[in-house]
Amino acid sequence: MLQQNKIRITSASLGILTAIGGFLDIGDIVTDGVVGSRFGLSLAWVVPVGVVGIILFAEMSGRVVACSGRATFEIIRERLGPRVGGLNLLASLAVTGLTLTAELGGIALVLQLVSGVAPFLCIPVAAFGVWIILWRAKYSAMENVTGLLGLFLMVFAVVFFLLRPAPELAGDLVPAVPQDETVPAYWYYAIALFGAAMTPYEVFFFSSGGVEERWGARDLRRMRLNVFVGFPLGGLGALAIMGVTAVAFQPMSVEVDSLSALMLPVAQAGGLVAVGFALVGILAATTGAALETALSTGYALAQYAGWSWGASRPPREAARFHVTIGVFILIAAAILATGVDPIAVTEYSVVFSAVALPLTYLPILVVANDPEYMGDQVNGRVTNFFGLIFLGVVLVASAAAIPLMIATGAGR
């Protein structure tokens, strides 16, 4: 019984780590803060839409693993061919590498906030910390520690109620463009929130984690526990951050533009204890996302190329996989060392994630309907109905992301 409970906890931790890293990484934290301070809760509807979408496709990718025993990129190359698979690979590596850069920058920002040390000194510490965790830590320990500590971010839900939001705030839940904002800016941030919720690396990491944990058909229930518990928790945290900044900043027309600004209402409502919880949660969630994205670069390239791979495998057994991860961490640290603003990198990463969405989710939908891989676990009519609807939303978001970014000056 004890062993069974341990397995269930570990399994749930993978879902929590994936969701916290996907919904509450530095990109989401910054975007949620900006959206709340500028648009109130008028864009809150995007978060549950994103939660439903990522649940739908993460469940598909997990079911593919449980039925075939193979990870997403391996099947994409085999099912769609090396050219289409190669295009998918390049887009994935570009977006995931940009996201990894943003996550390392986020870790450096938290370290700077806590220590007061200059950012350029925190960057190598962040990069080394991520590398050493991936090099030395056990996969299960990485899941449990970063995933569960990331739940400290739920302190924002407590802070939201401590701030005593006015009853009128509920009226903001109706989708509408605020008077002092433009329609293009509204939809730009709607796509940014949607892209952040459905970031491609989430499904690559989730499915590869399933292979690492050796999911089989008997683990379908456990896999769905990951999905239906983890992602709604991440969405709840995103809504809480948005709500806190909507209450604290929108009435004063003050835009959140830094992590330190985000801490002000936390300190006001909950004091140093709440700030401590928030900083631990942000550090854990951002570190978890950095681990996810770094691993996803190795997963994608190794699975496409047919290399030996796995975070649980020692470097001597999967050398090219581990070298790939190390190279991407070094590139990300080098980009940050040029002095680029980590917040700006974060904002661009979520938009470019939206651009790459079709290349990720179309192959998953195709494979999940292939009886050669899925047997009797192919998508049902209801799943395909919603899958096609979300694929249409994904295509629209992908087509509109860059034009809206140009038209609004990246939401300015």
Coordinates of C-alpha atoms in Angstrom, one line a residue:
M1 CA 0.0 0.0 0.0
L2 CA 2.8 2.4 0.9
Q3 CA 4.6 1.7 -2.4
Q4 CA 1.3 2.2 -4.3
N5 CA 0.8 5.6 -2.7
K6 CA 4.3 6.6 -3.5
I7 CA 3.8 5.8 -7.1
R8 CA 0.6 7.8 -7.2
I9 CA 2.3 10.8 -5.6
T10 CA 5.2 10.6 -8.1
S11 CA 2.7 10.3 -11.0
A12 CA 0.7 13.3 -9.8
S13 CA 4.0 15.3 -9.4
L14 CA 4.7 15.0 -13.1
G15 CA 1.4 16.6 -13.9
I16 CA 1.9 19.3 -11.3
L17 CA 5.5 20.0 -12.5
T18 CA 4.3 20.1 -16.2
A19 CA 1.4 22.4 -15.4
I20 CA 3.2 24.7 -12.9
G21 CA 6.1 25.0 -15.4
G22 CA 3.6 25.5 -18.3
F23 CA 1.1 27.8 -16.6
L24 CA 3.2 29.6 -14.0
D25 CA 6.6 30.0 -15.6
I26 CA 8.2 33.4 -15.9
G27 CA 6.3 34.1 -19.1
D28 CA 2.9 33.4 -17.6
I29 CA 3.7 35.2 -14.3
V30 CA 4.8 38.4 -16.2
T31 CA 1.9 38.1 -18.7
D32 CA -0.7 37.5 -16.1
G33 CA 0.6 40.4 -14.1
V34 CA 0.6 42.8 -17.1
V35 CA -2.9 41.6 -18.2
G36 CA -4.4 42.0 -14.7
S37 CA -3.0 45.5 -14.3
R38 CA -4.1 46.7 -17.7
F39 CA -7.2 44.8 -18.5
G40 CA -8.5 43.7 -15.1
L41 CA -10.3 40.4 -15.4
S42 CA -11.7 41.1 -18.9
L43 CA -9.2 38.5 -20.3
A44 CA -9.7 36.0 -17.6
W45 CA -11.8 33.8 -19.9
V46 CA -8.7 33.0 -22.0
V47 CA -7.2 31.0 -19.1
P48 CA -10.0 28.4 -18.8
V49 CA -10.0 28.1 -22.6
G50 CA -6.3 27.4 -22.5
V51 CA -6.7 24.9 -19.6
V52 CA -9.3 22.9 -21.6
G53 CA -7.1 23.0 -24.7
I54 CA -3.9 21.8 -23.0
I55 CA -5.9 19.1 -21.1
L56 CA -7.3 17.9 -24.3
F57 CA -4.0 17.6 -26.2
A58 CA -1.9 16.5 -23.2
E59 CA -4.3 13.7 -22.6
M60 CA -3.9 12.7 -26.2
S61 CA -0.1 12.8 -26.0
G62 CA -0.1 10.8 -22.8
R63 CA -2.5 8.2 -24.3
V64 CA -0.1 7.9 -27.3
V65 CA 2.7 7.1 -24.9
A66 CA 0.7 4.7 -22.8
C67 CA -0.5 2.8 -25.8
S68 CA 2.6 2.8 -28.0
G69 CA 5.4 3.2 -25.4
R70 CA 6.9 5.9 -27.6
A71 CA 7.4 9.6 -27.3
T72 CA 5.8 12.3 -29.4
F73 CA 8.7 13.4 -31.6
E74 CA 9.7 9.8 -32.4
I75 CA 6.3 9.1 -33.8
I76 CA 6.0 12.5 -35.5
R77 CA 9.1 11.8 -37.6
E78 CA 7.9 8.2 -38.4
R79 CA 4.3 9.2 -39.1
L80 CA 4.8 12.5 -41.0
G81 CA 8.2 11.8 -42.5
P82 CA 11.6 13.4 -42.0
R83 CA 10.9 16.6 -43.8
V84 CA 7.7 17.6 -42.1
G85 CA 9.1 16.2 -38.8
G86 CA 12.3 18.2 -39.4
L87 CA 10.3 21.4 -39.8
N88 CA 8.5 20.6 -36.6
L89 CA 11.8 20.0 -34.9
L90 CA 13.3 23.3 -36.0
A91 CA 10.3 25.3 -34.9
S92 CA 10.2 23.4 -31.6
L93 CA 13.9 23.9 -30.8
A94 CA 13.7 27.7 -31.7
V95 CA 10.7 28.3 -29.5
T96 CA 11.8 26.1 -26.7
G97 CA 15.3 27.6 -26.8
L98 CA 13.8 31.1 -26.5
T99 CA 11.6 30.0 -23.7
L100 CA 14.6 28.4 -21.9
T101 CA 16.4 31.8 -22.2
A102 CA 13.4 33.5 -20.6
E103 CA 13.3 31.0 -17.8
L104 CA 17.0 31.4 -16.9
G105 CA 16.4 35.1 -17.0
G106 CA 13.5 34.6 -14.6
I107 CA 15.6 32.6 -12.2
A108 CA 18.3 35.4 -12.3
L109 CA 15.6 38.0 -11.6
V110 CA 14.4 36.2 -8.5
L111 CA 18.0 35.7 -7.3
Q112 CA 18.6 39.4 -7.9
L113 CA 15.4 40.3 -6.0
V114 CA 16.4 38.2 -3.0
S115 CA 20.2 39.0 -2.9
G116 CA 20.5 42.4 -4.5
V117 CA 23.4 41.1 -6.6
A118 CA 23.7 42.5 -10.1
P119 CA 21.8 40.5 -12.8
F120 CA 24.9 39.6 -14.9
L121 CA 26.3 37.8 -11.8
C122 CA 23.0 35.9 -11.2
I123 CA 22.8 34.5 -14.8
P124 CA 25.8 32.1 -14.6
V125 CA 24.5 30.9 -11.2
A126 CA 21.1 30.2 -12.7
A127 CA 22.5 28.4 -15.7
F128 CA 24.9 26.3 -13.5
G129 CA 22.1 25.5 -11.1
V130 CA 19.8 24.2 -13.8
W131 CA 22.7 22.2 -15.4
I132 CA 23.8 20.6 -12.1
I133 CA 20.2 19.6 -11.2
L134 CA 19.8 17.9 -14.6
W135 CA 23.2 16.3 -14.3
R136 CA 23.0 15.0 -10.8
A137 CA 19.4 14.9 -9.5
K138 CA 17.1 11.9 -9.9
Y139 CA 14.2 12.4 -12.2
S140 CA 11.7 11.7 -9.4
A141 CA 13.3 14.2 -7.1
M142 CA 13.2 16.9 -9.8
E143 CA 9.5 16.2 -10.3
N144 CA 8.6 16.2 -6.6
V145 CA 10.7 19.1 -5.3
T146 CA 10.1 21.7 -8.1
G147 CA 6.5 20.6 -8.8
L148 CA 5.3 20.7 -5.2
L149 CA 7.3 23.8 -4.1
G150 CA 5.7 25.5 -7.2
L151 CA 2.4 25.1 -5.4
F152 CA 3.6 27.9 -3.0
L153 CA 2.4 30.2 -5.8
M154 CA -1.1 29.5 -4.6
V155 CA -0.3 32.2 -2.0
F156 CA -1.6 34.6 -4.7
A157 CA -5.1 33.2 -4.3
V158 CA -4.9 34.0 -0.6
V159 CA -3.5 37.5 -1.3
F160 CA -6.4 38.1 -3.7
F161 CA -9.0 37.6 -1.0
L162 CA -6.9 39.5 1.6
L163 CA -6.9 42.5 -0.7
R164 CA -10.8 42.5 -0.4
P165 CA -11.7 42.9 -4.1
A166 CA -14.7 45.1 -4.7
P167 CA -17.9 43.4 -5.8
E168 CA -17.7 45.4 -9.1
L169 CA -14.6 43.4 -10.1
A170 CA -16.9 40.5 -11.0
G171 CA -18.3 42.7 -13.8
D172 CA -14.9 42.6 -15.4
L173 CA -15.3 38.8 -16.1
V174 CA -17.5 39.7 -19.0
P175 CA -15.1 39.9 -22.1
A176 CA -14.8 43.5 -23.1
V177 CA -12.1 45.9 -24.2
P178 CA -11.4 48.5 -21.4
Q179 CA -12.0 52.1 -22.5
D180 CA -8.4 53.1 -22.4
E181 CA -7.2 50.1 -24.4
T182 CA -7.4 49.2 -28.1
V183 CA -9.0 46.2 -29.7
P184 CA -5.6 45.0 -31.3
A185 CA -3.9 45.2 -27.9
Y186 CA -6.7 43.3 -26.2
W187 CA -6.5 40.4 -28.8
Y188 CA -2.7 40.5 -28.7
Y189 CA -2.7 39.7 -25.0
A190 CA -5.5 37.2 -25.5
I191 CA -3.2 35.3 -27.9
A192 CA -0.3 35.7 -25.6
L193 CA -2.2 34.1 -22.7
F194 CA -3.5 31.3 -25.0
G195 CA 0.0 30.7 -26.3
A196 CA 1.5 30.7 -22.8
A197 CA -1.2 28.1 -21.7
M198 CA -0.5 25.8 -24.6
T199 CA 3.3 26.2 -24.9
P200 CA 4.5 23.3 -27.1
Y201 CA 7.2 22.1 -24.7
E202 CA 4.5 21.1 -22.2
V203 CA 3.3 18.2 -24.3
F204 CA 6.8 17.2 -25.3
F205 CA 8.0 17.1 -21.7
F206 CA 4.8 15.5 -20.5
S207 CA 4.9 12.6 -23.0
S208 CA 8.7 12.1 -22.6
G209 CA 8.2 12.0 -18.9
G210 CA 5.6 9.3 -19.4
V211 CA 8.2 7.3 -21.3
E212 CA 10.7 7.9 -18.5
E213 CA 8.2 6.5 -16.0
R214 CA 7.4 3.6 -18.4
W215 CA 3.7 4.2 -18.8
G216 CA 1.6 1.4 -20.3
A217 CA -2.0 0.8 -20.9
R218 CA -2.5 0.1 -17.2
D219 CA -1.3 3.6 -16.4
L220 CA -4.0 5.5 -18.4
R221 CA -5.9 6.3 -15.3
R222 CA -2.8 7.6 -13.6
M223 CA -1.9 9.6 -16.6
R224 CA -5.3 11.2 -16.6
L225 CA -4.8 12.1 -13.0
N226 CA -1.8 14.0 -14.0
V227 CA -3.7 15.9 -16.6
F228 CA -7.0 16.6 -14.7
V229 CA -5.3 17.6 -11.5
G230 CA -2.1 19.4 -12.6
F231 CA -3.3 21.7 -15.4
P232 CA -6.4 23.2 -13.6
L233 CA -4.1 23.9 -10.6
G234 CA -1.8 25.8 -13.0
G235 CA -4.7 27.7 -14.4
L236 CA -6.0 28.6 -10.9
G237 CA -2.6 30.1 -10.1
A238 CA -2.6 32.1 -13.3
L239 CA -6.0 33.5 -12.5
A240 CA -4.9 34.4 -9.0
I241 CA -1.9 36.4 -10.2
M242 CA -4.1 38.2 -12.7
G243 CA -6.7 38.9 -10.0
V244 CA -4.1 40.3 -7.5
T245 CA -2.7 42.8 -10.1
A246 CA -6.3 43.7 -11.2
V247 CA -7.2 44.6 -7.7
A248 CA -4.0 46.4 -6.8
F249 CA -3.0 48.2 -9.9
Q250 CA -5.7 48.5 -12.5
P251 CA -7.7 51.2 -10.6
M252 CA -4.6 53.3 -10.5
S253 CA -3.8 52.7 -14.2
V254 CA -0.3 51.3 -13.1
E255 CA 1.2 48.6 -15.3
V256 CA 3.2 45.8 -13.8
D257 CA 6.6 45.7 -15.5
S258 CA 8.8 43.8 -13.0
L259 CA 8.8 41.0 -10.4
S260 CA 9.4 43.6 -7.7
A261 CA 6.2 45.4 -8.6
L262 CA 4.3 42.1 -8.5
M263 CA 5.6 41.7 -4.9
L264 CA 4.1 45.0 -3.6
P265 CA 0.5 43.9 -3.2
V266 CA 1.7 40.5 -1.7
A267 CA 3.7 42.4 0.9
Q268 CA 0.8 44.8 1.5
A269 CA -1.7 42.0 2.1
G270 CA 0.3 39.2 3.6
G271 CA 3.5 40.7 4.9
L272 CA 7.0 39.1 4.7
V273 CA 5.7 35.6 5.1
A274 CA 3.5 35.9 2.0
V275 CA 6.4 37.4 0.1
G276 CA 8.6 34.5 1.1
F277 CA 6.0 32.0 -0.1
A278 CA 5.6 33.9 -3.3
L279 CA 9.4 34.1 -4.0
V280 CA 9.9 30.4 -3.2
G281 CA 7.0 29.6 -5.5
I282 CA 8.2 31.8 -8.4
L283 CA 11.8 30.4 -8.0
A284 CA 10.5 26.8 -7.9
A285 CA 8.1 27.2 -10.8
T286 CA 10.7 29.1 -13.0
T287 CA 13.3 26.5 -12.2
G288 CA 10.9 23.7 -13.0
A289 CA 10.1 25.4 -16.3
A290 CA 13.8 25.8 -17.1
L291 CA 14.3 22.1 -16.4
E292 CA 11.4 21.2 -18.6
T293 CA 12.5 23.4 -21.5
A294 CA 16.1 22.3 -21.2
L295 CA 15.1 18.6 -21.2
S296 CA 12.6 19.3 -24.1
T297 CA 15.5 20.4 -26.3
G298 CA 17.3 17.1 -25.7
Y299 CA 14.1 15.1 -26.0
A300 CA 13.1 16.6 -29.3
L301 CA 16.5 16.3 -31.0
A302 CA 17.3 12.8 -29.6
Q303 CA 13.8 11.4 -30.4
Y304 CA 14.0 12.8 -34.0
A305 CA 17.5 11.6 -34.6
G306 CA 17.0 8.2 -32.9
W307 CA 19.6 8.8 -30.2
S308 CA 19.6 7.2 -26.8
W309 CA 17.9 9.6 -24.4
G310 CA 16.5 10.0 -20.9
A311 CA 17.0 12.3 -17.9
S312 CA 17.2 9.1 -15.8
R313 CA 20.1 7.8 -17.9
P314 CA 23.6 8.7 -16.9
P315 CA 25.6 10.8 -19.4
R316 CA 27.8 8.0 -20.6
E317 CA 24.6 6.1 -21.8
A318 CA 23.0 9.1 -23.5
A319 CA 25.9 11.4 -24.2
R320 CA 24.4 13.3 -27.2
F321 CA 21.2 13.9 -25.3
H322 CA 23.0 15.5 -22.4
V323 CA 25.4 17.5 -24.6
T324 CA 22.4 18.9 -26.4
I325 CA 20.9 20.1 -23.1
G326 CA 24.2 21.6 -22.0
V327 CA 24.7 23.5 -25.4
F328 CA 21.2 25.0 -25.2
I329 CA 21.8 26.1 -21.6
L330 CA 25.0 27.8 -22.6
I331 CA 23.4 29.5 -25.6
A332 CA 20.6 30.8 -23.4
A333 CA 23.0 32.1 -20.8
A334 CA 25.1 33.8 -23.6
I335 CA 22.0 35.6 -24.9
L336 CA 21.2 36.9 -21.5
A337 CA 24.8 37.9 -20.9
T338 CA 24.4 40.5 -23.8
G339 CA 22.2 42.5 -21.4
V340 CA 18.9 41.7 -23.1
D341 CA 15.9 42.4 -20.9
P342 CA 14.6 39.0 -19.5
I343 CA 11.1 40.4 -19.3
A344 CA 11.2 41.4 -23.1
V345 CA 12.5 37.9 -23.9
T346 CA 9.6 36.5 -21.9
E347 CA 7.0 38.5 -23.7
Y348 CA 8.3 37.5 -27.1
S349 CA 8.6 33.8 -26.1
V350 CA 4.9 33.4 -25.4
V351 CA 3.9 35.1 -28.7
F352 CA 6.3 32.9 -30.8
S353 CA 4.9 29.9 -28.9
A354 CA 1.5 30.7 -30.3
V355 CA 3.0 30.8 -33.8
A356 CA 4.4 27.3 -33.4
L357 CA 1.2 25.7 -32.0
P358 CA -0.1 24.1 -35.2
L359 CA 3.1 22.3 -35.8
T360 CA 2.8 20.7 -32.4
Y361 CA -0.9 19.9 -32.0
L362 CA -1.8 18.8 -35.6
P363 CA 0.6 15.8 -35.5
I364 CA -0.7 14.8 -32.0
L365 CA -4.3 14.8 -33.3
V366 CA -3.3 12.8 -36.3
V367 CA -1.4 10.1 -34.4
A368 CA -4.1 9.9 -31.7
N369 CA -6.5 8.8 -34.5
D370 CA -4.1 6.1 -35.9
P371 CA -5.1 2.6 -34.8
E372 CA -1.6 1.3 -35.8
Y373 CA -0.3 3.2 -32.7
M374 CA -3.4 3.4 -30.6
G375 CA -5.2 0.2 -31.0
D376 CA -8.7 0.5 -29.4
Q377 CA -7.6 3.7 -27.6
V378 CA -8.0 6.0 -30.7
N379 CA -9.8 9.3 -30.2
G380 CA -13.6 9.1 -29.9
R381 CA -16.0 11.3 -31.7
V382 CA -16.3 13.8 -28.8
T383 CA -12.5 14.1 -28.4
N384 CA -12.1 14.6 -32.1
F385 CA -14.9 17.2 -32.2
F386 CA -13.2 19.3 -29.5
G387 CA -9.8 18.6 -30.9
L388 CA -10.8 20.0 -34.3
I389 CA -12.4 23.1 -32.7
F390 CA -9.2 23.8 -30.7
L391 CA -7.0 23.1 -33.7
G392 CA -9.0 25.8 -35.5
V393 CA -8.4 28.2 -32.6
V394 CA -4.7 27.3 -32.7
L395 CA -4.5 28.1 -36.4
V396 CA -6.2 31.5 -36.0
A397 CA -4.0 32.4 -33.0
S398 CA -0.9 31.3 -34.9
A399 CA -1.9 33.4 -38.0
A400 CA -2.8 36.5 -36.0
A401 CA 0.1 36.5 -33.5
I402 CA 2.8 38.2 -35.6
P403 CA 0.6 40.8 -37.3
L404 CA -0.9 41.8 -33.9
M405 CA 2.6 42.0 -32.4
I406 CA 3.7 44.4 -35.2
A407 CA 0.5 46.4 -35.1
T408 CA 0.6 46.9 -31.3
G409 CA 4.4 47.2 -30.9
A410 CA 4.3 44.0 -28.8
G411 CA 1.3 45.1 -26.8
R412 CA 2.6 48.6 -26.0

